[in-house]
Coordinates of C-alpha atoms and ligand atoms in Angstrom, one line a residue:
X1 CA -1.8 -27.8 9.5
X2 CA -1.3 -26.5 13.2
X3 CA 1.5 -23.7 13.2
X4 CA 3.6 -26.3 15.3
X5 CA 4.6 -28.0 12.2
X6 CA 5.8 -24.4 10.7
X7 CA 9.6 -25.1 8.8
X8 CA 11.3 -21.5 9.6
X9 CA 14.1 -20.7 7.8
X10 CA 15.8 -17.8 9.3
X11 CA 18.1 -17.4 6.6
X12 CA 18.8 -13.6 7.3
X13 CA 19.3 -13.8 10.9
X14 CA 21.8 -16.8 10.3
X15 CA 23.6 -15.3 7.4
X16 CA 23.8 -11.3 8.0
X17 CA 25.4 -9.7 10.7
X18 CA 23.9 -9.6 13.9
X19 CA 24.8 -6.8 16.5
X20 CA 25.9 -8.4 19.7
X21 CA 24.5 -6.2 21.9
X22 CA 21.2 -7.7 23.4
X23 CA 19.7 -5.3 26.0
X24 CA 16.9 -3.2 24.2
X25 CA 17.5 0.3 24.0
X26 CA 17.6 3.4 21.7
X27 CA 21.1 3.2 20.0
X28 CA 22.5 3.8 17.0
X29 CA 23.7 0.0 15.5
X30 CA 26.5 0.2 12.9
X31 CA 28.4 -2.9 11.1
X32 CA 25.0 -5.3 11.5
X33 CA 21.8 -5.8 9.5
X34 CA 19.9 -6.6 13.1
X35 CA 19.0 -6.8 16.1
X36 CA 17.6 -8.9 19.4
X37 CA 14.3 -7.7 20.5
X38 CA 11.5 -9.3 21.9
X39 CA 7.8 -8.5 21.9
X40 CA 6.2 -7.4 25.6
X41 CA 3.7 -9.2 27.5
X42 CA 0.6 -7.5 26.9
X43 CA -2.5 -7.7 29.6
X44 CA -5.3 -9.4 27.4
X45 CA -5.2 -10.4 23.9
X46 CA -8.1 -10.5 22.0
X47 CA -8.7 -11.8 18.4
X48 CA -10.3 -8.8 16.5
X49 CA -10.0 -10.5 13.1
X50 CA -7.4 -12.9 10.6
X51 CA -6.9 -13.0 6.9
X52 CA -8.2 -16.5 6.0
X53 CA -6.2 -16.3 2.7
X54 CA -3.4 -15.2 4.6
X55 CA -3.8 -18.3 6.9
X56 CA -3.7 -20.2 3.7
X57 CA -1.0 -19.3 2.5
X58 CA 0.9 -20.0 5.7
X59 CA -0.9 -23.6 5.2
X60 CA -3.7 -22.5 8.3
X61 CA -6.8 -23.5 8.7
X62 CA -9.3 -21.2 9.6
X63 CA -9.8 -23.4 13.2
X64 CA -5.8 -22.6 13.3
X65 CA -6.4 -19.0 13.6
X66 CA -9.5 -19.3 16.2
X67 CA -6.9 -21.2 18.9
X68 CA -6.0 -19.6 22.1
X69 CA -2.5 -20.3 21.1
X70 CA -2.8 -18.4 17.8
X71 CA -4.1 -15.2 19.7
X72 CA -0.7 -15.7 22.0
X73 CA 1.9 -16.1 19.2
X74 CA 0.6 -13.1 17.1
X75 CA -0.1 -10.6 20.1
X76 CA 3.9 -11.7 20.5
X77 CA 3.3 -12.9 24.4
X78 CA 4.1 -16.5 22.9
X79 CA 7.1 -17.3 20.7
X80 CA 7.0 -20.9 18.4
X81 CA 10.3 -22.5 19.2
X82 CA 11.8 -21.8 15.7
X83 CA 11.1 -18.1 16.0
X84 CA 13.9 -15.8 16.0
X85 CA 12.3 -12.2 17.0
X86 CA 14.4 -9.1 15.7
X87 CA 14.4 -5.7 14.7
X88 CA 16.4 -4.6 11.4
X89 CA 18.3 -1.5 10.8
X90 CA 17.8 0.7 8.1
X91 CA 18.1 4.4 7.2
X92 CA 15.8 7.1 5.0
X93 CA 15.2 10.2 3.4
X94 CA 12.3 11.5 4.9
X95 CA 10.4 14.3 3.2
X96 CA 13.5 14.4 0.8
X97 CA 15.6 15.2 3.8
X98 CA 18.5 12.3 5.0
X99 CA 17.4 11.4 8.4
X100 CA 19.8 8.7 9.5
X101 CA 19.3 5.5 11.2
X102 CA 15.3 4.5 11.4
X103 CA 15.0 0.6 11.7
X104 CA 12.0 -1.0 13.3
X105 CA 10.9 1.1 15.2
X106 CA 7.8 -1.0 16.0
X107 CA 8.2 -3.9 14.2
X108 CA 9.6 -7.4 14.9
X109 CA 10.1 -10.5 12.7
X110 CA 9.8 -13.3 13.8
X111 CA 11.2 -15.3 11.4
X112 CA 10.7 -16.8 7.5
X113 CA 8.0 -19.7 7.1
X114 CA 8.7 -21.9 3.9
X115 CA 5.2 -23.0 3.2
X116 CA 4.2 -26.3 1.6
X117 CA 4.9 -24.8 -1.9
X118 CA 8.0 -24.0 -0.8
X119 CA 7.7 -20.1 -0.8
X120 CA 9.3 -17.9 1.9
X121 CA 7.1 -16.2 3.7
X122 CA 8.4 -14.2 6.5
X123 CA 6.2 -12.9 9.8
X124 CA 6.0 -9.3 11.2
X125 CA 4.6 -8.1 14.4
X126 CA 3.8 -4.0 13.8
X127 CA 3.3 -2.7 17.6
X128 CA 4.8 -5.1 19.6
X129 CA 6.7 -3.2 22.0
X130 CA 10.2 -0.9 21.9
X131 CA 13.2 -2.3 20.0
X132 CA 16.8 -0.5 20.0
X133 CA 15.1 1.2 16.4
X134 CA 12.5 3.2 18.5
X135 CA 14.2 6.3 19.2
X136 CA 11.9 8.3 21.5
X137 CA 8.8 6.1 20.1
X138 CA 7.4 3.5 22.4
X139 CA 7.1 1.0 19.9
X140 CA 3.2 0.7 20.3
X141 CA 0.7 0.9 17.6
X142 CA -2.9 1.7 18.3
X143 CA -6.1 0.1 17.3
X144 CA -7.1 2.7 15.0
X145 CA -3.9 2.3 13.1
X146 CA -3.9 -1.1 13.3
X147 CA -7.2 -1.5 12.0
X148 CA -6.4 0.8 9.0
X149 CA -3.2 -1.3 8.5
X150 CA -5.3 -4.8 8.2
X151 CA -8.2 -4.2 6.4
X152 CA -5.8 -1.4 3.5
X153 CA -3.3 -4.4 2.9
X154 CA -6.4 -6.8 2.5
X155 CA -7.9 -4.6 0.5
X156 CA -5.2 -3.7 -1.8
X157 CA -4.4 -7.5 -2.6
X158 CA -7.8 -8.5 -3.6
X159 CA -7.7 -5.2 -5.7
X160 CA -4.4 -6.6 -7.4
X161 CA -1.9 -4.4 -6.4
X162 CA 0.9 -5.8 -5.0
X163 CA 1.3 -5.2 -1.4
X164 CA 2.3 -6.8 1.8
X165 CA 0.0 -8.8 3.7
X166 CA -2.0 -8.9 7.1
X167 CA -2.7 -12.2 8.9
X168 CA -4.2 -10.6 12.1
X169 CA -5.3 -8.1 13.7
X170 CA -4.9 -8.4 18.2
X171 CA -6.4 -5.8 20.8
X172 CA -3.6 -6.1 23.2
X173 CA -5.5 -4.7 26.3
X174 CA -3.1 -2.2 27.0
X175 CA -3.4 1.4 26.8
X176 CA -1.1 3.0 24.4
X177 CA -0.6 7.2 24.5
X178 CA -1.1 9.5 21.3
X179 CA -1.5 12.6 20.6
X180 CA -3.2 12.1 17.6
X181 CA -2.8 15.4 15.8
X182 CA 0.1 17.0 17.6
X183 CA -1.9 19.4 18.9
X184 CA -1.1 19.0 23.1
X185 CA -4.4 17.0 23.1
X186 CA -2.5 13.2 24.2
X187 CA -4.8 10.7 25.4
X188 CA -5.1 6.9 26.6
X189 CA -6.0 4.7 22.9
X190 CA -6.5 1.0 22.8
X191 CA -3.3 -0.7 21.6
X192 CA -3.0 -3.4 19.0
X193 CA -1.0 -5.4 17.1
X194 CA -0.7 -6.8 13.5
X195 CA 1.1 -9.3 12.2
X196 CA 2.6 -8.3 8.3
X197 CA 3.7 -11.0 6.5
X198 CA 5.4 -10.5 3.0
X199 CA 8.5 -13.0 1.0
X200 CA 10.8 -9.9 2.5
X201 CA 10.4 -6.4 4.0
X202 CA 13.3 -5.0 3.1
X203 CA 13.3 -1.5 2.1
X204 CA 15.5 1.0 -0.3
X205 CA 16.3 2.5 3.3
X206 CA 17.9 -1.2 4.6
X207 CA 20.7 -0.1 1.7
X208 CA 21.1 3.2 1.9
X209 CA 21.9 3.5 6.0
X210 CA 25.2 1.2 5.3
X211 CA 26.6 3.3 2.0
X212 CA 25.8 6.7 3.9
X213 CA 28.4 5.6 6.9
X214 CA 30.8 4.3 4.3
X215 CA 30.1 0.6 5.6
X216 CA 30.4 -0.8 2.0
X217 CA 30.9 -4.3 3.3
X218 CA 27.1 -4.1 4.8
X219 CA 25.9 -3.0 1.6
X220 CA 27.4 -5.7 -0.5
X221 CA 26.5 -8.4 2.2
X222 CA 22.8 -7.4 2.4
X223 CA 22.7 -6.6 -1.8
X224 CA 23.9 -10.4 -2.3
X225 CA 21.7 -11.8 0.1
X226 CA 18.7 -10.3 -1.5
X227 CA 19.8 -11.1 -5.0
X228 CA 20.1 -14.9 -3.5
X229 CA 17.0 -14.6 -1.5
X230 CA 14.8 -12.3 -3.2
X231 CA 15.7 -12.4 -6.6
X232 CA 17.1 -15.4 -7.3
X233 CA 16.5 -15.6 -11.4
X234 CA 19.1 -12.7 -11.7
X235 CA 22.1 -14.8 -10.3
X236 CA 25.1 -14.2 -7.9
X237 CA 25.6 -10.3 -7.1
X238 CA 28.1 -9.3 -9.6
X239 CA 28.3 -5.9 -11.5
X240 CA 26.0 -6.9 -14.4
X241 CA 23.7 -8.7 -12.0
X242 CA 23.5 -5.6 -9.4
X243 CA 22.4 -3.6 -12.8
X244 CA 19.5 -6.8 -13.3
X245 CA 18.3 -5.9 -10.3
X246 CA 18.0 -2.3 -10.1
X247 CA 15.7 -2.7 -13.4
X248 CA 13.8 -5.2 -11.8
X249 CA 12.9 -3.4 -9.0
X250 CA 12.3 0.0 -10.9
X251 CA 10.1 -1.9 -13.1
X252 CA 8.5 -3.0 -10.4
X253 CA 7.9 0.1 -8.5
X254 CA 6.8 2.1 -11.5
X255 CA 4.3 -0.8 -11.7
X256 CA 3.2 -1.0 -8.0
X257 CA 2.5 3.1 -8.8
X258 CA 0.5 2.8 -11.7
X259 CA -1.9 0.4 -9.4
X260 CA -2.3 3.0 -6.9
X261 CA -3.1 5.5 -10.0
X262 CA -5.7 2.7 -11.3
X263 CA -7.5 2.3 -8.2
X264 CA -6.8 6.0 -6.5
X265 CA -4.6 5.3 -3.6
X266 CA -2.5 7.5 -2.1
X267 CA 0.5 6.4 0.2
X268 CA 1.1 9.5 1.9
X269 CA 4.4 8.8 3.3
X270 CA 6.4 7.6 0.5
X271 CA 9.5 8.2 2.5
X272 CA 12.6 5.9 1.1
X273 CA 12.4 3.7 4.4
X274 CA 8.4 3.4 3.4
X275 CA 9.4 1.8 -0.2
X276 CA 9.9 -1.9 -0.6
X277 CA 13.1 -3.6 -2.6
X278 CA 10.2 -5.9 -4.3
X279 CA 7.6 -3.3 -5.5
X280 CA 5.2 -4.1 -2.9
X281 CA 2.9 -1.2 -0.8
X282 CA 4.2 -0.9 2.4
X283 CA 3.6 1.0 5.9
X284 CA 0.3 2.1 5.8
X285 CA 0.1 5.2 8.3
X286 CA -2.2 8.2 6.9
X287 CA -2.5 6.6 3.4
X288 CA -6.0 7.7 1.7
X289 CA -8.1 7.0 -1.0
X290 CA -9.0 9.7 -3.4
X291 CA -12.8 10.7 -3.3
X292 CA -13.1 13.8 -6.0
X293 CA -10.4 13.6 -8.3
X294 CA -7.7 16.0 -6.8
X295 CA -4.3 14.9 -7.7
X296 CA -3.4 17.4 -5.2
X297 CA -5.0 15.7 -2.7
X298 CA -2.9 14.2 0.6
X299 CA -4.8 12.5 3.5
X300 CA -1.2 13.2 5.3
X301 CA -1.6 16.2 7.3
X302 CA 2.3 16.4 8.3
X303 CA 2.4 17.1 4.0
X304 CA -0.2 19.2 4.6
X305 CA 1.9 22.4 3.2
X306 CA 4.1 20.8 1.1
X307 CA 1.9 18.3 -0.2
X308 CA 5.2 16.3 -1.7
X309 CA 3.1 12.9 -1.4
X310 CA 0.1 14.1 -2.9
X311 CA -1.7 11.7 -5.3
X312 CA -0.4 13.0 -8.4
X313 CA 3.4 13.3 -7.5
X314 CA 3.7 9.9 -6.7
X315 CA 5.1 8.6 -9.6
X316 CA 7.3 11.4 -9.8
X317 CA 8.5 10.6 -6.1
X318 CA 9.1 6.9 -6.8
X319 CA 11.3 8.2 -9.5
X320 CA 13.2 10.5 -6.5
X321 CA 13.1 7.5 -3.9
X322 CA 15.1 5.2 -7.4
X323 CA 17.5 8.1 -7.4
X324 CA 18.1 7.6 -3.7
X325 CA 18.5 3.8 -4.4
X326 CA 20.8 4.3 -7.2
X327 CA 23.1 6.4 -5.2
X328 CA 23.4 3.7 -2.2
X329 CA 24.0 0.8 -4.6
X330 CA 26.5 2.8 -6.6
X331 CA 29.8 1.9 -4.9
X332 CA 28.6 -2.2 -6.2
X333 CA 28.3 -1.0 -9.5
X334 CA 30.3 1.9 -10.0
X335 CA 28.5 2.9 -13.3
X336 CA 26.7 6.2 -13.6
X337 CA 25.6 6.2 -16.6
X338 CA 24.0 2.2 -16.4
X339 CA 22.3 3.3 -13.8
X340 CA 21.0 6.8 -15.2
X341 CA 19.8 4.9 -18.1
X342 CA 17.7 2.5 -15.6
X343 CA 16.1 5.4 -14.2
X344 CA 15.1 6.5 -17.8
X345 CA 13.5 3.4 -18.2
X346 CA 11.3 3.7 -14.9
X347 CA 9.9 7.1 -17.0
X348 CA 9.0 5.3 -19.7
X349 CA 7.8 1.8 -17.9
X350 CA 5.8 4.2 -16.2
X351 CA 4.4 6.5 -19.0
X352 CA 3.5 3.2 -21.2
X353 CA 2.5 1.3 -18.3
X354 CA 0.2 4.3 -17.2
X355 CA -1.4 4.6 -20.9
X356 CA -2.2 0.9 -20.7
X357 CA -4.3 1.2 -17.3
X358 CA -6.5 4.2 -18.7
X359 CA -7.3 2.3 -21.8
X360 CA -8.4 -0.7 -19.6
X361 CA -10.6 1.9 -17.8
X362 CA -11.9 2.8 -20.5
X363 CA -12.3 -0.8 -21.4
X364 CA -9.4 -0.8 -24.1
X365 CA -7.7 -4.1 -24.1
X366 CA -4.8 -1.8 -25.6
X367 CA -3.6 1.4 -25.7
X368 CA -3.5 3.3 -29.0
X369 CA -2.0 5.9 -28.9
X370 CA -3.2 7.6 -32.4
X371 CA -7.0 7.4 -30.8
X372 CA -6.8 7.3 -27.1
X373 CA -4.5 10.0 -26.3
X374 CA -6.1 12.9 -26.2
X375 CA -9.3 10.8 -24.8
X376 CA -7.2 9.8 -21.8
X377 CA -5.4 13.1 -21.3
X378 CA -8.8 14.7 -21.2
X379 CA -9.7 13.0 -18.4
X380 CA -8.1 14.6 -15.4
X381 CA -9.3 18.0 -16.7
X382 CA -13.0 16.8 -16.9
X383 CA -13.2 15.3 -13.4
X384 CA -11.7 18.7 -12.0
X385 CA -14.4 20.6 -13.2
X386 CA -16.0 20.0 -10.3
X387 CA -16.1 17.7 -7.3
X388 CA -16.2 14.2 -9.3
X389 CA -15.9 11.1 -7.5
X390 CA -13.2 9.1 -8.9
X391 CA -13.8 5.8 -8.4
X392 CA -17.9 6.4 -9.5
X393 CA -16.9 7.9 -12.5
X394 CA -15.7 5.0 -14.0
X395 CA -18.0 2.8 -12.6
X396 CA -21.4 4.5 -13.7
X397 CA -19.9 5.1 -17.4
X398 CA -19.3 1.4 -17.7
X399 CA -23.4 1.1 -17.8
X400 CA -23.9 3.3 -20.6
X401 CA -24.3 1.3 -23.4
X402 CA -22.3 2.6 -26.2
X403 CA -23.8 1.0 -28.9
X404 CA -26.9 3.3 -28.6
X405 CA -27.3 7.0 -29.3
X406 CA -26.7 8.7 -26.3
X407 CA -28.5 11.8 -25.0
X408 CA -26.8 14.6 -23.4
X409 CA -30.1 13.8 -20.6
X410 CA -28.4 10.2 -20.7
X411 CA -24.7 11.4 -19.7
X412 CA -26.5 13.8 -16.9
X413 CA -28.6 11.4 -15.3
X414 CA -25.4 8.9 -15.4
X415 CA -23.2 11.2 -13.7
X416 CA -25.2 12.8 -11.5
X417 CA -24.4 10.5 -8.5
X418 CA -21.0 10.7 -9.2
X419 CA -20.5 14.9 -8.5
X420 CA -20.5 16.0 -4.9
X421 CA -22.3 18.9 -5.4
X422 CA -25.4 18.2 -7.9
X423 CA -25.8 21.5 -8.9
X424 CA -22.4 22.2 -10.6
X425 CA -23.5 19.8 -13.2
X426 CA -24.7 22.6 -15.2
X427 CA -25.1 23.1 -18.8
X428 CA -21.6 24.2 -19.4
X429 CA -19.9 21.0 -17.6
X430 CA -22.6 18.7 -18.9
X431 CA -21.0 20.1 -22.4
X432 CA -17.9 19.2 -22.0
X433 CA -18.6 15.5 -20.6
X434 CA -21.0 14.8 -23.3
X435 CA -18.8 15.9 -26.2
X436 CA -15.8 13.9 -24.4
X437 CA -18.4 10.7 -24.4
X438 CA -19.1 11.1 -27.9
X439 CA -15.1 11.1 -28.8
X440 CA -15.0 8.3 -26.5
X441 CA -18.0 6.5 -28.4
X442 CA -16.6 7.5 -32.0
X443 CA -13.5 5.6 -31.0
X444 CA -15.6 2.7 -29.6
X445 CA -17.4 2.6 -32.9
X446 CA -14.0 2.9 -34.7
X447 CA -12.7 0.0 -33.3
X448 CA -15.5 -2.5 -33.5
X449 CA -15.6 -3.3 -29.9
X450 CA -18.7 -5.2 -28.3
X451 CA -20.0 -3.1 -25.7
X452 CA -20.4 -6.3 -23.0
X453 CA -16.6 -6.6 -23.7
X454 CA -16.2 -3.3 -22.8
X455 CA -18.4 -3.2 -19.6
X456 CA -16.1 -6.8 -18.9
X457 CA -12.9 -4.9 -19.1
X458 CA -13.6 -1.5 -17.5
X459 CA -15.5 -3.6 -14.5
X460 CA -12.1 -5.9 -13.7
X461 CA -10.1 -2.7 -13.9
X462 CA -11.9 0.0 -12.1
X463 CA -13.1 -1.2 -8.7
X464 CA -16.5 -0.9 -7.0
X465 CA -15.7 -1.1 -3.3
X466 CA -12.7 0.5 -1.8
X467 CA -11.6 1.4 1.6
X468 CA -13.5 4.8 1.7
X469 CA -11.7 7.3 4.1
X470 CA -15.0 7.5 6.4
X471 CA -16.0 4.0 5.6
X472 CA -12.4 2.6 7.5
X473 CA -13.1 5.6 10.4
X474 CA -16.7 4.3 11.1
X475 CA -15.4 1.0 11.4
X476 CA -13.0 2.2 13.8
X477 CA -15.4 4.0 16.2
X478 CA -17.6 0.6 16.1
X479 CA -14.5 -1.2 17.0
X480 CA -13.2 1.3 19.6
X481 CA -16.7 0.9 21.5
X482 CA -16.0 -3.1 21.2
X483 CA -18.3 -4.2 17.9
X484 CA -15.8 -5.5 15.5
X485 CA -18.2 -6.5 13.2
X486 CA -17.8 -3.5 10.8
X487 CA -14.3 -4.8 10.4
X488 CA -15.3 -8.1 9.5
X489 CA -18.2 -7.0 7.3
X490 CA -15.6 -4.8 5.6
X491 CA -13.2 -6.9 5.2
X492 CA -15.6 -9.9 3.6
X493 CA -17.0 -7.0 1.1
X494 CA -13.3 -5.8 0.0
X495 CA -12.7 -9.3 -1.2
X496 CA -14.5 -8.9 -4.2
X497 CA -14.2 -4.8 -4.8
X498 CA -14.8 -5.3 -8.3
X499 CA -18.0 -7.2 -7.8
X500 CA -21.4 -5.7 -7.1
X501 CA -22.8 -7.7 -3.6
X502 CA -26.3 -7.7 -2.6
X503 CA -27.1 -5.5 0.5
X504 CA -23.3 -3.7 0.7
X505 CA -24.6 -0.7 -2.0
X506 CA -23.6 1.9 1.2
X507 CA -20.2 0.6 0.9
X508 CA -19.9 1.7 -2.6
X509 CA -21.3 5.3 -2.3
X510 CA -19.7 9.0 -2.3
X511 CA -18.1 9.8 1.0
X512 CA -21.3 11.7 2.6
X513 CA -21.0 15.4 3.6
X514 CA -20.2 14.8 7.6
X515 CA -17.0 13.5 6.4
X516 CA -15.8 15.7 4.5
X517 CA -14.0 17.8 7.5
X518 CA -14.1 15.1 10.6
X519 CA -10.9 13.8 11.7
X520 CA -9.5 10.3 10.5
X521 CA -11.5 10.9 7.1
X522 CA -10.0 13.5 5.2
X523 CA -7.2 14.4 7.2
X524 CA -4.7 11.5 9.5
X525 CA -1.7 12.3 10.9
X526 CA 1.6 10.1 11.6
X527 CA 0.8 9.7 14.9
X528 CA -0.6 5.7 15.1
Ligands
AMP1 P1 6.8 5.6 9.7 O1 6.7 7.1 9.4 O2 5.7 5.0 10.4 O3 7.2 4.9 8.5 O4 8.0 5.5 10.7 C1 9.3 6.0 10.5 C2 10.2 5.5 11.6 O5 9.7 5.7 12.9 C3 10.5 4.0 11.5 O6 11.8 3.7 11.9 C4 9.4 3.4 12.5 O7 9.8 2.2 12.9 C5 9.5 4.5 13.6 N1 8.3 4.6 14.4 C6 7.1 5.0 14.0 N2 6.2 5.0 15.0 C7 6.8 4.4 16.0 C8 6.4 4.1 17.3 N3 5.2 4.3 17.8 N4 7.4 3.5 18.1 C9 8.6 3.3 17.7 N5 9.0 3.7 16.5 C10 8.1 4.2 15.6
MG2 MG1 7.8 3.2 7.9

């Protein structure tokens, strides 16, 4: 199906309030949910690459997505007539600070496609030019960002966490300024654009700007629409239905963060306006993917001191970012102690919902809790010891086969590959690993589990291929220099990350040493 014969349903742009002024510039917008702005002309739009199960799901063919028309409507110099291009308003603590009115800054939608199955998915251009949101930004995103943006949301789908989507990814031609680490060193990148498409985008922020500036009317209006929209099982916004929600969508966050635990993502801006009212990963800026097992660890270097939005704070933070949406939905629900008791739950959704992933990493198909406690709380201590590689760990223990005797020389030459530095996998270390494998293997035995039902389990649970720090920066230099194929290739291999592909094995190894200090590997910035 051509995207001609798209049915848009623009059913927040009819229903909320629109502000009526139309000339794009840097305001503050009060009383409305959004605003008119259009994406710019850009030079000479090139098709880097497209989702093809993104184009799917929007009822595309791949052909669709290889038109000249395609590569005009999603670099935004062509707009379908049904299209209705906006920018929303919303607000945010950022860094556990209020910061006001944020909005999209850099993002317009387009408008909602109902797709043959009748699902609403709704279209997102990221770096398509200024809107009234963009404060003293210009709107832009570069290709380096962009890139990142694609090929994480991608990734993270076919991983199974839930996320927001990317249908393309567009060199604009244009030249876009950064200064990519603050630093007085600005120069000319590449500018790109992708288009995000998700069932909504709305964010905890979208509520909370309207309750700070007393505007309760907003708040209800954009509460009920979402209930009707988003969450229509729960029923029309009333007290006990505002209450439905809020657990909905802390069980749903505590769920999104126990993915990111599972597969060792880290968000690194989880900033209230960066959290989404359905549970889905969102904005990816200077997210990273843990290497050694640091729950300390942030890619962000803006967190650099504070390190709030390290790896192992994050459910903690999602907890903080609740507490934010509790307070801007209170004046619907008027309830402090419903709403305390919601946030409770998210601990404990969390905690069992946590407990549950490990064992299935371990290749539990439950948790039990008499037996794989102290296993499981082990864990982060032994891959501190030294510089362990997360995601290798759990991969190279699922080939040990657990029905054999297992020699301390076994457990050595299993996890060699996974320590960054060989040599600290001295006698003392190799210890402690081997006596935690042989608790692990006494439970095993315990509990009359099939060691190919094991390696099953822990294989569909802990992935192989994930979008490496360096591996997403050496795609971006290839791209930079014009070779997209790196992006493609990656892309194709993050399909199946828990697969093992013939001929991608560099995809699935250690970060190597170069990258452990370069730019755009270890460290990112904001600045995209
Ligand atoms: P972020 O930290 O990327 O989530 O962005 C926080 C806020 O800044 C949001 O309102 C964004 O829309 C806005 N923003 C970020 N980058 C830009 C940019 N290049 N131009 C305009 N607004 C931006
Ligand atoms: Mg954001």
């Amino acid at each position: 199906m051509s995207m001609n014969k798209w049915r848009f349903d623009n059913k927040s742009t009819r229903e909320l309030p629109k502000d009526e002024e139309i000339d794009n510039y840097s305001r503050q917008v009060f009383n409305s949910f959004y605003s008119y702005a259009k994406p710019e002309q850009v030079k000479n739009p090139k098709l880097i690459s497209f989702s093809k199960e993104v184009a799917s799901i929007l009822d595309l063919e791949e052909k669709d997505c290889l038109t000249e028309e395609f590569t005009k409507v999603f670099s935004g110099n062509q707009q379908l007539d049904q299209m209705n291009p906006h920018a929303t308003c919303y607000g945010g603590h950022q860094f556990g600070n209020w910061a006001g009115q944020l909005g999209d800054g850099r993002a317009i939608n387009l408008g909602d496609v109902i797709n043959s199955k009748g699902d609403r998915w709704a279209l997102q251009l990221k770096g398509a030019g200024p809107t009234p949101y963009s404060r003293s930004a210009d709107g832009y995103a570069v290709l380096r960002s962009s890139i990142r943006e694609f090929l994480c949301s991608e990734s993270m789908f076919h991983l199974g966490v839930p996320t927001t989507r990317a249908l393309s990814l567009i060199n604009t031609g244009e030249e876009v300024m950064r200064d990519m680490f603050y630093d007085g060193n600005a120069h000319y990148e590449q500018g790109a654009v992708v288009c995000r498409v998700a069932p909504s985008f709305t964010r905890f922020g979208h509520f909370e700007l309207p309750t700070s500036r007393g505007d309760i009317e907003l708040l209800k209006k954009l509460a009920n629409y979402t209930l009707e929209t988003d969450f229509p099982h729960i029923g029309q916004g009333n007290k006990e239905n505002y209450l439905k929600w809020f657990q909905e969508v802390a069980t749903n966050t505590a769920q999104m963060i126990v993915h990111w635990m599972r597969v060792g993502f880290v968000h690194g801006v989880m900033n209230t306006d960066n959290m989404s009212i359905l549970g889905l990963t969102i904005d990816y800026g200077p997210y990273g993917w843990l290497e050694n097992y640091d729950p300390t660890w942030t890619p962000n270097t803006t967190d650099a001191s504070g390190k709030r939005y390290c790896f192992g704070n994050q459910p903690m933070i999602a907890k903080w970012n609740l507490v934010q949406l509790a307070n801007a939905i209170y004046p619907l629900i008027e309830d402090v102690k419903s709403l305390q008791d919601i946030l409770e739950s998210y601990s404990q959704t969390y905690l069992s919902g946590f407990n549950n992933m490990m064992a299935n990493k371990l290749g539990f198909n439950v948790f039990n809790q008499e037996s794989d406690q102290t296993l499981i709380d082990e864990i982060p201590k032994l891959l501190q010891i030294a510089e362990i590689d997360m995601t290798l760990f759990y991969r190279n223990i699922s080939t040990l086969n657990l029905e054999n005797n297992l020699s301390k020389e076994d457990i050595q030459v299993n996890l060699l590959p996974a320590f960054y530095k060989e040599n600290e996998l001295n006698d003392t270390i190799l210890d402690k690993f081997y006596s935690w494998f042989l608790s692990y293997q006494k439970i095993f035995k315990n509990r009359n589990i099939k060691n190919d039902g094991r390696v099953n389990k822990m294989n569909s649970n802990n992935p192989l291929y994930v979008l490496r720090n360096y591996l997403a920066q050496e795609a971006i230099e290839l791209s930079e220099k014009d070779d997209h194929s790196r992006v493609n290739e990656l892309l194709d291999v993050l399909r199946n990350p828990y697969t093992e592909q013939a001929g991608k094995s560099k995809f699935a190894e250690k970060r190597p040493e170069w990258a452990r200090v370069k730019p755009g590997c270890s460290m990112l910035s904001c600045s995209s």
